[in-house]
PDB file of C-alpha atoms in Angstrom:
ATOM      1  CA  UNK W   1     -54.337 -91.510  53.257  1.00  0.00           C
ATOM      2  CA  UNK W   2     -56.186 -91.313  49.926  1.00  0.00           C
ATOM      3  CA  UNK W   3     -56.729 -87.229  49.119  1.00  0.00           C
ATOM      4  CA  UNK W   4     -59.083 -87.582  46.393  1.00  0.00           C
ATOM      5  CA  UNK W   5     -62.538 -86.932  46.681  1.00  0.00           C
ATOM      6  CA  UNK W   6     -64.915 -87.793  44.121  1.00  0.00           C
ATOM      7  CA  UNK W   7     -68.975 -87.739  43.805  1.00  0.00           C
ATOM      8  CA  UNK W   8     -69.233 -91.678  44.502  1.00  0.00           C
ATOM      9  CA  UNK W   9     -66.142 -91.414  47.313  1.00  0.00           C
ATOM     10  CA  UNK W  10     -68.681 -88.994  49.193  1.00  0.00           C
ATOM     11  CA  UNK W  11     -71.863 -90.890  48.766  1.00  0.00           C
ATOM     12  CA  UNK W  12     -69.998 -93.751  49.954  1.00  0.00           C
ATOM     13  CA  UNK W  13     -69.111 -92.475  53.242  1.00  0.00           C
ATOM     14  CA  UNK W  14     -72.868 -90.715  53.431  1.00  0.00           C
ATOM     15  CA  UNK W  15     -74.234 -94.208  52.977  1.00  0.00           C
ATOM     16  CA  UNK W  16     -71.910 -95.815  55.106  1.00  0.00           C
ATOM     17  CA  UNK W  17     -68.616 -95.186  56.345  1.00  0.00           C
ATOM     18  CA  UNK W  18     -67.531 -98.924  57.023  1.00  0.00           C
ATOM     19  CA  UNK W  19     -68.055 -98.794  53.505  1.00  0.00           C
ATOM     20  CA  UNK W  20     -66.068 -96.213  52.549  1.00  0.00           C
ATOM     21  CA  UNK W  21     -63.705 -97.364  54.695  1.00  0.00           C
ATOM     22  CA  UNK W  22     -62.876-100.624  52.942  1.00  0.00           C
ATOM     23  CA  UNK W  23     -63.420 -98.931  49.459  1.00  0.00           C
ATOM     24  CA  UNK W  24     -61.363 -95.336  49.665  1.00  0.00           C
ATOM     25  CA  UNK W  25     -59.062 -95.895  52.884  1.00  0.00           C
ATOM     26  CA  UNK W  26     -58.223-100.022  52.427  1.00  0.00           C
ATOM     27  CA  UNK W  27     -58.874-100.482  48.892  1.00  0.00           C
ATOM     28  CA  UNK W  28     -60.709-103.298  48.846  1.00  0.00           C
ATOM     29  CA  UNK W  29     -62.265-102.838  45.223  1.00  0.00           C
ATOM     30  CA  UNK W  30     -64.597-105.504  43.743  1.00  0.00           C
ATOM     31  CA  UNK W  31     -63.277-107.334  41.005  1.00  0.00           C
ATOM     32  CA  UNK W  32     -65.859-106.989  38.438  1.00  0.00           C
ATOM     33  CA  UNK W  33     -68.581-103.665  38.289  1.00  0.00           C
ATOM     34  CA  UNK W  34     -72.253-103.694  38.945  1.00  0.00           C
ATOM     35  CA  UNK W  35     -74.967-104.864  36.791  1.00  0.00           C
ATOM     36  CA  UNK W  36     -76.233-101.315  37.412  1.00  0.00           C
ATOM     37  CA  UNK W  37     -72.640 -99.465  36.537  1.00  0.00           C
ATOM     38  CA  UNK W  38     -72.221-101.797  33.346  1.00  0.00           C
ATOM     39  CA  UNK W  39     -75.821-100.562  32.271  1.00  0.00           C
ATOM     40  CA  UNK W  40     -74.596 -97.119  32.943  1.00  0.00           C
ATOM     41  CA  UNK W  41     -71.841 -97.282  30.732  1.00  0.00           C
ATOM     42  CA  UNK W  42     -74.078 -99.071  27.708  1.00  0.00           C
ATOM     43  CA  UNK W  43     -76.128 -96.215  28.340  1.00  0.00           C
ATOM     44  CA  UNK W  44     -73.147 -93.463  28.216  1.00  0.00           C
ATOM     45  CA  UNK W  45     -71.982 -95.205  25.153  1.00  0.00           C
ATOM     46  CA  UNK W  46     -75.172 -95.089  23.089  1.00  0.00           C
ATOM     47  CA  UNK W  47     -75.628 -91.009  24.071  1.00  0.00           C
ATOM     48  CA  UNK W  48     -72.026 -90.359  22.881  1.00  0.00           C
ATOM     49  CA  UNK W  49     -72.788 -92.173  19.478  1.00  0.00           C
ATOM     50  CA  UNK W  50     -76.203 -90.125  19.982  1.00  0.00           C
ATOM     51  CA  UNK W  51     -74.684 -86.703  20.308  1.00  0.00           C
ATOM     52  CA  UNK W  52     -71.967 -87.253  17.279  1.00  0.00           C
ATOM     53  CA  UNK W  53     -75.087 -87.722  15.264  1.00  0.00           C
ATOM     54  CA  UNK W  54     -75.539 -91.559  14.631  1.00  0.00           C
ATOM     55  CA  UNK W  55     -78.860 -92.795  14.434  1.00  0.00           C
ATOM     56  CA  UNK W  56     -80.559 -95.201  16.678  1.00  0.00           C
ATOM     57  CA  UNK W  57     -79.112 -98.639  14.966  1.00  0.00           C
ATOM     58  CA  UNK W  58     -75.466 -97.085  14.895  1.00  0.00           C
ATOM     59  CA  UNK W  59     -76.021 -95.808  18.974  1.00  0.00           C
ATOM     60  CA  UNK W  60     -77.177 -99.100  20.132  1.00  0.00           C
ATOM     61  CA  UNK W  61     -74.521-101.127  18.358  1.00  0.00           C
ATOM     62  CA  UNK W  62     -72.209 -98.484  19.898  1.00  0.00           C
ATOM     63  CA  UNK W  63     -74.327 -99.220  23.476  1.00  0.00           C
ATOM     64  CA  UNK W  64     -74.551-102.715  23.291  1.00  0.00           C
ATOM     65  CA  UNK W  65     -71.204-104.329  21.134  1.00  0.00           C
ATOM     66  CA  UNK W  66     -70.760-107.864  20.419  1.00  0.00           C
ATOM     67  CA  UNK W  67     -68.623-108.667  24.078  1.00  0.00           C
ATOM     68  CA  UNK W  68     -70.920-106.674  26.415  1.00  0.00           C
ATOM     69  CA  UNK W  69     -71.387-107.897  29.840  1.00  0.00           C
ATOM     70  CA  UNK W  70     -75.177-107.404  30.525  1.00  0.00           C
ATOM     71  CA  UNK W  71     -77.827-109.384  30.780  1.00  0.00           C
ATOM     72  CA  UNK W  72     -80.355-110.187  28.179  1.00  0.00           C
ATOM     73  CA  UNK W  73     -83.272-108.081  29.973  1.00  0.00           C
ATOM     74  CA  UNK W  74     -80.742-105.033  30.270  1.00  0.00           C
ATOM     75  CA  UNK W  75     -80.000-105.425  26.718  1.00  0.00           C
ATOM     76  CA  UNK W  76     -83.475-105.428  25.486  1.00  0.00           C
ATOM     77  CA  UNK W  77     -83.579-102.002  28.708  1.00  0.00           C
ATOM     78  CA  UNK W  78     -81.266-100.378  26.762  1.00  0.00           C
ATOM     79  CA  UNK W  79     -82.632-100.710  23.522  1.00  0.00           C
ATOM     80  CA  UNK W  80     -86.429 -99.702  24.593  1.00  0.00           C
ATOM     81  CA  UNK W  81     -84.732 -96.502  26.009  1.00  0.00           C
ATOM     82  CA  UNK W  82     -83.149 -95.624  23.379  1.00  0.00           C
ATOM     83  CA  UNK W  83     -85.404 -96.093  21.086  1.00  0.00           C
ATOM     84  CA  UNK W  84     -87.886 -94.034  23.648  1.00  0.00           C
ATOM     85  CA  UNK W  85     -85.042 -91.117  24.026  1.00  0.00           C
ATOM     86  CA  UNK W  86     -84.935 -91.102  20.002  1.00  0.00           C
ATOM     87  CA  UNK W  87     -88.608 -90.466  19.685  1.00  0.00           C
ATOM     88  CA  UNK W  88     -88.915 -87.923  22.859  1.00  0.00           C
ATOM     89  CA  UNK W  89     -86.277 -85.982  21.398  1.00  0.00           C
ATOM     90  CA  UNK W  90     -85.460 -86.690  18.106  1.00  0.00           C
ATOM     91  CA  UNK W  91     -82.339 -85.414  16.853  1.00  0.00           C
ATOM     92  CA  UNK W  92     -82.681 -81.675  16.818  1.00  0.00           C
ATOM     93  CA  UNK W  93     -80.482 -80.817  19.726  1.00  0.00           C
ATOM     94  CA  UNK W  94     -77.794 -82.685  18.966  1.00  0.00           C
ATOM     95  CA  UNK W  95     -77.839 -80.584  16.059  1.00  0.00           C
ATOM     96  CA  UNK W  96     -77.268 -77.148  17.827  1.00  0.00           C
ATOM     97  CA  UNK W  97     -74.433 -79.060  19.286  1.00  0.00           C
ATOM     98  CA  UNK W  98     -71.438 -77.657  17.196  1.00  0.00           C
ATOM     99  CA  UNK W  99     -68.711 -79.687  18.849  1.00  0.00           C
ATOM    100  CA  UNK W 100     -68.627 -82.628  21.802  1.00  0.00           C
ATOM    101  CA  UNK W 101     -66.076 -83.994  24.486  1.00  0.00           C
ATOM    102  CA  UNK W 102     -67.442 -86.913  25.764  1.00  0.00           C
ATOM    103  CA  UNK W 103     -66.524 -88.427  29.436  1.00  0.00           C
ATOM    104  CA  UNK W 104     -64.194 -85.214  30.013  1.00  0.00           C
ATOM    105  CA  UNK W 105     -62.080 -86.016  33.831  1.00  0.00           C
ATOM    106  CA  UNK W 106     -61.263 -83.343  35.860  1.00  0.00           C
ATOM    107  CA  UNK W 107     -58.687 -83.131  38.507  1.00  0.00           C
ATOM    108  CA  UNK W 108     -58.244 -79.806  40.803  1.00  0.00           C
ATOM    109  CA  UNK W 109     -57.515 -78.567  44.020  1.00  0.00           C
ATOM    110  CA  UNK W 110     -59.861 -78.460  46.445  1.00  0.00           C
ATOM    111  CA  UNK W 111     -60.377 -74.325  47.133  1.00  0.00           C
ATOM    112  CA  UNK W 112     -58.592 -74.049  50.517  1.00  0.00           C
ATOM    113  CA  UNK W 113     -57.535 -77.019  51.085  1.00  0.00           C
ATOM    114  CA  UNK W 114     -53.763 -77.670  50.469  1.00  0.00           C
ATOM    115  CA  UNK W 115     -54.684 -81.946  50.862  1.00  0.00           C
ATOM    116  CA  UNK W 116     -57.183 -82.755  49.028  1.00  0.00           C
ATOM    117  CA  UNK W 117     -58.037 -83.017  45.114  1.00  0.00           C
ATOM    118  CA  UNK W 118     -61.871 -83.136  43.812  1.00  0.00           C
ATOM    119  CA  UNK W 119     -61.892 -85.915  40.869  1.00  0.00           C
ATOM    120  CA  UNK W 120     -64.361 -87.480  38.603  1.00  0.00           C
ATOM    121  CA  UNK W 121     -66.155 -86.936  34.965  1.00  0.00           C
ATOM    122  CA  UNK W 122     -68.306 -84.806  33.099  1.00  0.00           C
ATOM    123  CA  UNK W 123     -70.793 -87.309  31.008  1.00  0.00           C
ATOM    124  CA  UNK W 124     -70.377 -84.567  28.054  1.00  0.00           C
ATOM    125  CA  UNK W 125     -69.299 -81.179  27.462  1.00  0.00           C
ATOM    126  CA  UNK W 126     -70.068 -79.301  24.161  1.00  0.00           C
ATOM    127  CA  UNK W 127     -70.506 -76.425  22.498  1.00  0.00           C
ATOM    128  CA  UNK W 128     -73.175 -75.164  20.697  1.00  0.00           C
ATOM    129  CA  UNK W 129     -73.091 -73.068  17.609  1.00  0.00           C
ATOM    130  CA  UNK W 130     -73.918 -70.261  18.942  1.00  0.00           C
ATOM    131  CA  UNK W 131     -70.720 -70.398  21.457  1.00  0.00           C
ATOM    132  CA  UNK W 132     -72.519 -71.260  24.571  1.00  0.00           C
ATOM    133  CA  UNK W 133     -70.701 -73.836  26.481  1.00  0.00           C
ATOM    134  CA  UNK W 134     -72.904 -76.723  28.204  1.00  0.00           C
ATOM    135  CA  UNK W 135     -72.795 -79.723  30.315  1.00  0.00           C
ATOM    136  CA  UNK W 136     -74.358 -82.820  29.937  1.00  0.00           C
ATOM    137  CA  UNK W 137     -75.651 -85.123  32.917  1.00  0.00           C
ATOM    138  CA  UNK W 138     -77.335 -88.455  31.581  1.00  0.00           C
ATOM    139  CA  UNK W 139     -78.640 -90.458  34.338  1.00  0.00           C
ATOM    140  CA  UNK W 140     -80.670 -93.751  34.447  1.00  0.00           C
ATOM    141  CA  UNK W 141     -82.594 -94.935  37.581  1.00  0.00           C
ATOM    142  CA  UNK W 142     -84.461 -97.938  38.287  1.00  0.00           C
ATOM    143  CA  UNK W 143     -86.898 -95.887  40.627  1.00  0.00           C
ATOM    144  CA  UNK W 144     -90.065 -94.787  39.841  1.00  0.00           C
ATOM    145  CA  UNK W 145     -89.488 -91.107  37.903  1.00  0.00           C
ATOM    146  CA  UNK W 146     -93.886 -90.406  37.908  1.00  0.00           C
ATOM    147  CA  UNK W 147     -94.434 -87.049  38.941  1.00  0.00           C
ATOM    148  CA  UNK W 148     -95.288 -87.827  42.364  1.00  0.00           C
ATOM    149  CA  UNK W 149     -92.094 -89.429  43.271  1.00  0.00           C
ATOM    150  CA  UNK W 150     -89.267 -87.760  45.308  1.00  0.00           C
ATOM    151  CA  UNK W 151     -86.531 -88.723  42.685  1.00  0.00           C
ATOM    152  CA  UNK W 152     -86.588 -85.219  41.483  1.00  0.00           C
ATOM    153  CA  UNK W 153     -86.099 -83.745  44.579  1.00  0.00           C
ATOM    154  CA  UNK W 154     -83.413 -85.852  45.335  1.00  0.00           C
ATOM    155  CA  UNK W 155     -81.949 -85.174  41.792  1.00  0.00           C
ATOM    156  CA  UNK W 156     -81.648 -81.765  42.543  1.00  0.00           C
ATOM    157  CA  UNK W 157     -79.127 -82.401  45.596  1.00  0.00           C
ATOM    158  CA  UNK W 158     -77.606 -84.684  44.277  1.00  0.00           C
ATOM    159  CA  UNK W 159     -73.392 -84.204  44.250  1.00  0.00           C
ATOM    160  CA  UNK W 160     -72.972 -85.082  40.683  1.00  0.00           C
ATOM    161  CA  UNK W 161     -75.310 -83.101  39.223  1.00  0.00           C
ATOM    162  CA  UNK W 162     -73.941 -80.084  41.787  1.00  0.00           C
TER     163      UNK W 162
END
């Protein structure tokens, strides 16, 4: 039996657990990711470049390189958020940030548990100049985000972000 519980290995069985079943317990993994998972990763990419102070051109080269896998409209996705994220926020807090891990794993014992492990990554970890350590959660959505919606309810609970 597979011990190791991760953030997506949870929502999978909370979605469905003929799902997880194949996934975690078979193994059955697909050979190629998600349009959605390959979009995350341009997008993890571009905030890492981001946060060691590139600009925009230098993040979304480092988003969107020469042999990525996406699709022209996720490409051109990418790029409008970026260049949105750049103008919401500028620049100034990656400035406070003195030092950055990006995509830091982590790998412990579950507390009282002497079978299972908890496993998965931190988008970024830093810290800032005045010594405070902080975590960074970057996450994209195709929902609607408008003030009405329940996405930021849902946000809250989600596992991850716990």
């Amino acid at each position: 039996m597979n011990n190791v519980l991760s953030d997506t290995r949870i929502s999978a069985y909370l979605t469905c657990p003929r799902k997880h079943f194949w996934r975690y317990e078979v193994e059955l993994i697909p050979k190629e990711k998600s349009e959605s998972r390959r979009f995350g990763s341009a997008w993890a990419r571009a905030m890492e470049a981001r946060w060691n102070g590139q600009g925009y051109d230098d993040a979304l080269a480092a988003a969107l390189p020469n042999n990525v896998d996406l699709d022209p409209m996720a490409c051109g996705t990418v790029a409008s958020m970026l260049a949105a994220y750049y103008k919401f926020y500028g620049t100034e807090d990656a400035q406070l940030v003195q030092q950055i891990y990006p995509e830091v794993s982590f790998d412990y014992q579950l507390p009282g548990s002497r079978t299972f492990r908890i496993k998965g990554k931190i988008d970024a970890l830093s810290q800032l100049h005045d010594g405070r350590v902080v975590l960074w959660e970057h996450k994209t959505s195709g929902e609607d985000i408008g003030p009405d919606s329940d996405y930021w309810m849902r946000l809250r609970f989600n596992g991850q972000v716990l």
